[in-house]
Amino acid sequence: MNELEFNIRLYLTGTMKSWTDRIDSSDQLTPQRFIFNAMTEVFDSLSDDDLELIRLRYMERLTLSEVASRYLLNERTIRNHTNPTIKQVKKIIKQGNELSIKQKSP
């Protein structure tokens, strides 16, 4: 499982929230809190249908082809609905990692 899939699965299962709350009890913006807040903003902006497509791809681990056949759509349509979100999540993870590095350096 790659970092992207791991973070999406943590978020969608609610595990990311509980871990973030346990790690971060201060007002300081930790990398974990940054990632959680940014992912919340992204996922809250999705339609129910788009969220379901993400869930099927990353929680159920269905291929694009399997998702497309389930909804009687072509793979390009599925990709067009999921790729913008996936790109945003990748960017969020990268920014969270950069924040972590900055906070660790003296």
JSON list of C-alpha atoms in Angstrom, two decimals, residues 8 42-43 45-58 64 67-68 71-89:
[
{"chain": "A", "resi": 8, "resn": "ILE", "atom": "CA", "xyz": [-7.04, 7.91, 2.09]},
{"chain": "A", "resi": 42, "resn": "VAL", "atom": "CA", "xyz": [-11.23, 18.21, 0.07]},
{"chain": "A", "resi": 43, "resn": "PHE", "atom": "CA", "xyz": [-13.50, 15.31, 0.96]},
{"chain": "A", "resi": 45, "resn": "SER", "atom": "CA", "xyz": [-16.34, 19.33, -1.06]},
{"chain": "A", "resi": 46, "resn": "LEU", "atom": "CA", "xyz": [-17.00, 16.11, -3.01]},
{"chain": "A", "resi": 47, "resn": "SER", "atom": "CA", "xyz": [-20.38, 14.97, -4.19]},
{"chain": "A", "resi": 48, "resn": "ASP", "atom": "CA", "xyz": [-21.65, 11.71, -2.71]},
{"chain": "A", "resi": 49, "resn": "ASP", "atom": "CA", "xyz": [-21.05, 10.03, -6.07]},
{"chain": "A", "resi": 50, "resn": "ASP", "atom": "CA", "xyz": [-17.45, 11.18, -6.32]},
{"chain": "A", "resi": 51, "resn": "LEU", "atom": "CA", "xyz": [-16.79, 10.17, -2.73]},
{"chain": "A", "resi": 52, "resn": "GLU", "atom": "CA", "xyz": [-18.20, 6.74, -3.51]},
{"chain": "A", "resi": 53, "resn": "LEU", "atom": "CA", "xyz": [-15.86, 6.40, -6.49]},
{"chain": "A", "resi": 54, "resn": "ILE", "atom": "CA", "xyz": [-12.88, 7.23, -4.27]},
{"chain": "A", "resi": 55, "resn": "ARG", "atom": "CA", "xyz": [-14.12, 4.79, -1.64]},
{"chain": "A", "resi": 56, "resn": "LEU", "atom": "CA", "xyz": [-14.46, 1.99, -4.19]},
{"chain": "A", "resi": 57, "resn": "ARG", "atom": "CA", "xyz": [-10.97, 2.62, -5.58]},
{"chain": "A", "resi": 58, "resn": "TYR", "atom": "CA", "xyz": [-9.11, 3.01, -2.29]},
{"chain": "A", "resi": 64, "resn": "LEU", "atom": "CA", "xyz": [-10.82, 1.56, -12.72]},
{"chain": "A", "resi": 67, "resn": "VAL", "atom": "CA", "xyz": [-15.63, 0.66, -10.96]},
{"chain": "A", "resi": 68, "resn": "ALA", "atom": "CA", "xyz": [-16.53, 1.65, -14.50]},
{"chain": "A", "resi": 71, "resn": "TYR", "atom": "CA", "xyz": [-21.60, 2.14, -12.85]},
{"chain": "A", "resi": 72, "resn": "LEU", "atom": "CA", "xyz": [-21.83, 1.44, -16.58]},
{"chain": "A", "resi": 73, "resn": "LEU", "atom": "CA", "xyz": [-19.37, 4.25, -17.32]},
{"chain": "A", "resi": 74, "resn": "ASN", "atom": "CA", "xyz": [-16.09, 4.27, -19.16]},
{"chain": "A", "resi": 75, "resn": "GLU", "atom": "CA", "xyz": [-12.77, 4.35, -17.33]},
{"chain": "A", "resi": 76, "resn": "ARG", "atom": "CA", "xyz": [-12.01, 7.87, -18.55]},
{"chain": "A", "resi": 77, "resn": "THR", "atom": "CA", "xyz": [-15.15, 9.16, -16.81]},
{"chain": "A", "resi": 78, "resn": "ILE", "atom": "CA", "xyz": [-14.12, 7.51, -13.55]},
{"chain": "A", "resi": 79, "resn": "ARG", "atom": "CA", "xyz": [-10.62, 8.92, -13.91]},
{"chain": "A", "resi": 80, "resn": "ASN", "atom": "CA", "xyz": [-12.01, 12.41, -14.64]},
{"chain": "A", "resi": 81, "resn": "HIS", "atom": "CA", "xyz": [-14.06, 12.27, -11.44]},
{"chain": "A", "resi": 82, "resn": "THR", "atom": "CA", "xyz": [-11.31, 10.89, -9.19]},
{"chain": "A", "resi": 83, "resn": "ASN", "atom": "CA", "xyz": [-8.00, 12.27, -10.50]},
{"chain": "A", "resi": 84, "resn": "PRO", "atom": "CA", "xyz": [-8.47, 15.90, -9.36]},
{"chain": "A", "resi": 85, "resn": "THR", "atom": "CA", "xyz": [-9.10, 14.70, -5.80]},
{"chain": "A", "resi": 86, "resn": "ILE", "atom": "CA", "xyz": [-6.17, 12.28, -5.91]},
{"chain": "A", "resi": 87, "resn": "LYS", "atom": "CA", "xyz": [-3.88, 15.07, -7.14]},
{"chain": "A", "resi": 88, "resn": "GLN", "atom": "CA", "xyz": [-5.04, 17.30, -4.28]},
{"chain": "A", "resi": 89, "resn": "VAL", "atom": "CA", "xyz": [-4.45, 14.57, -1.71]}
]
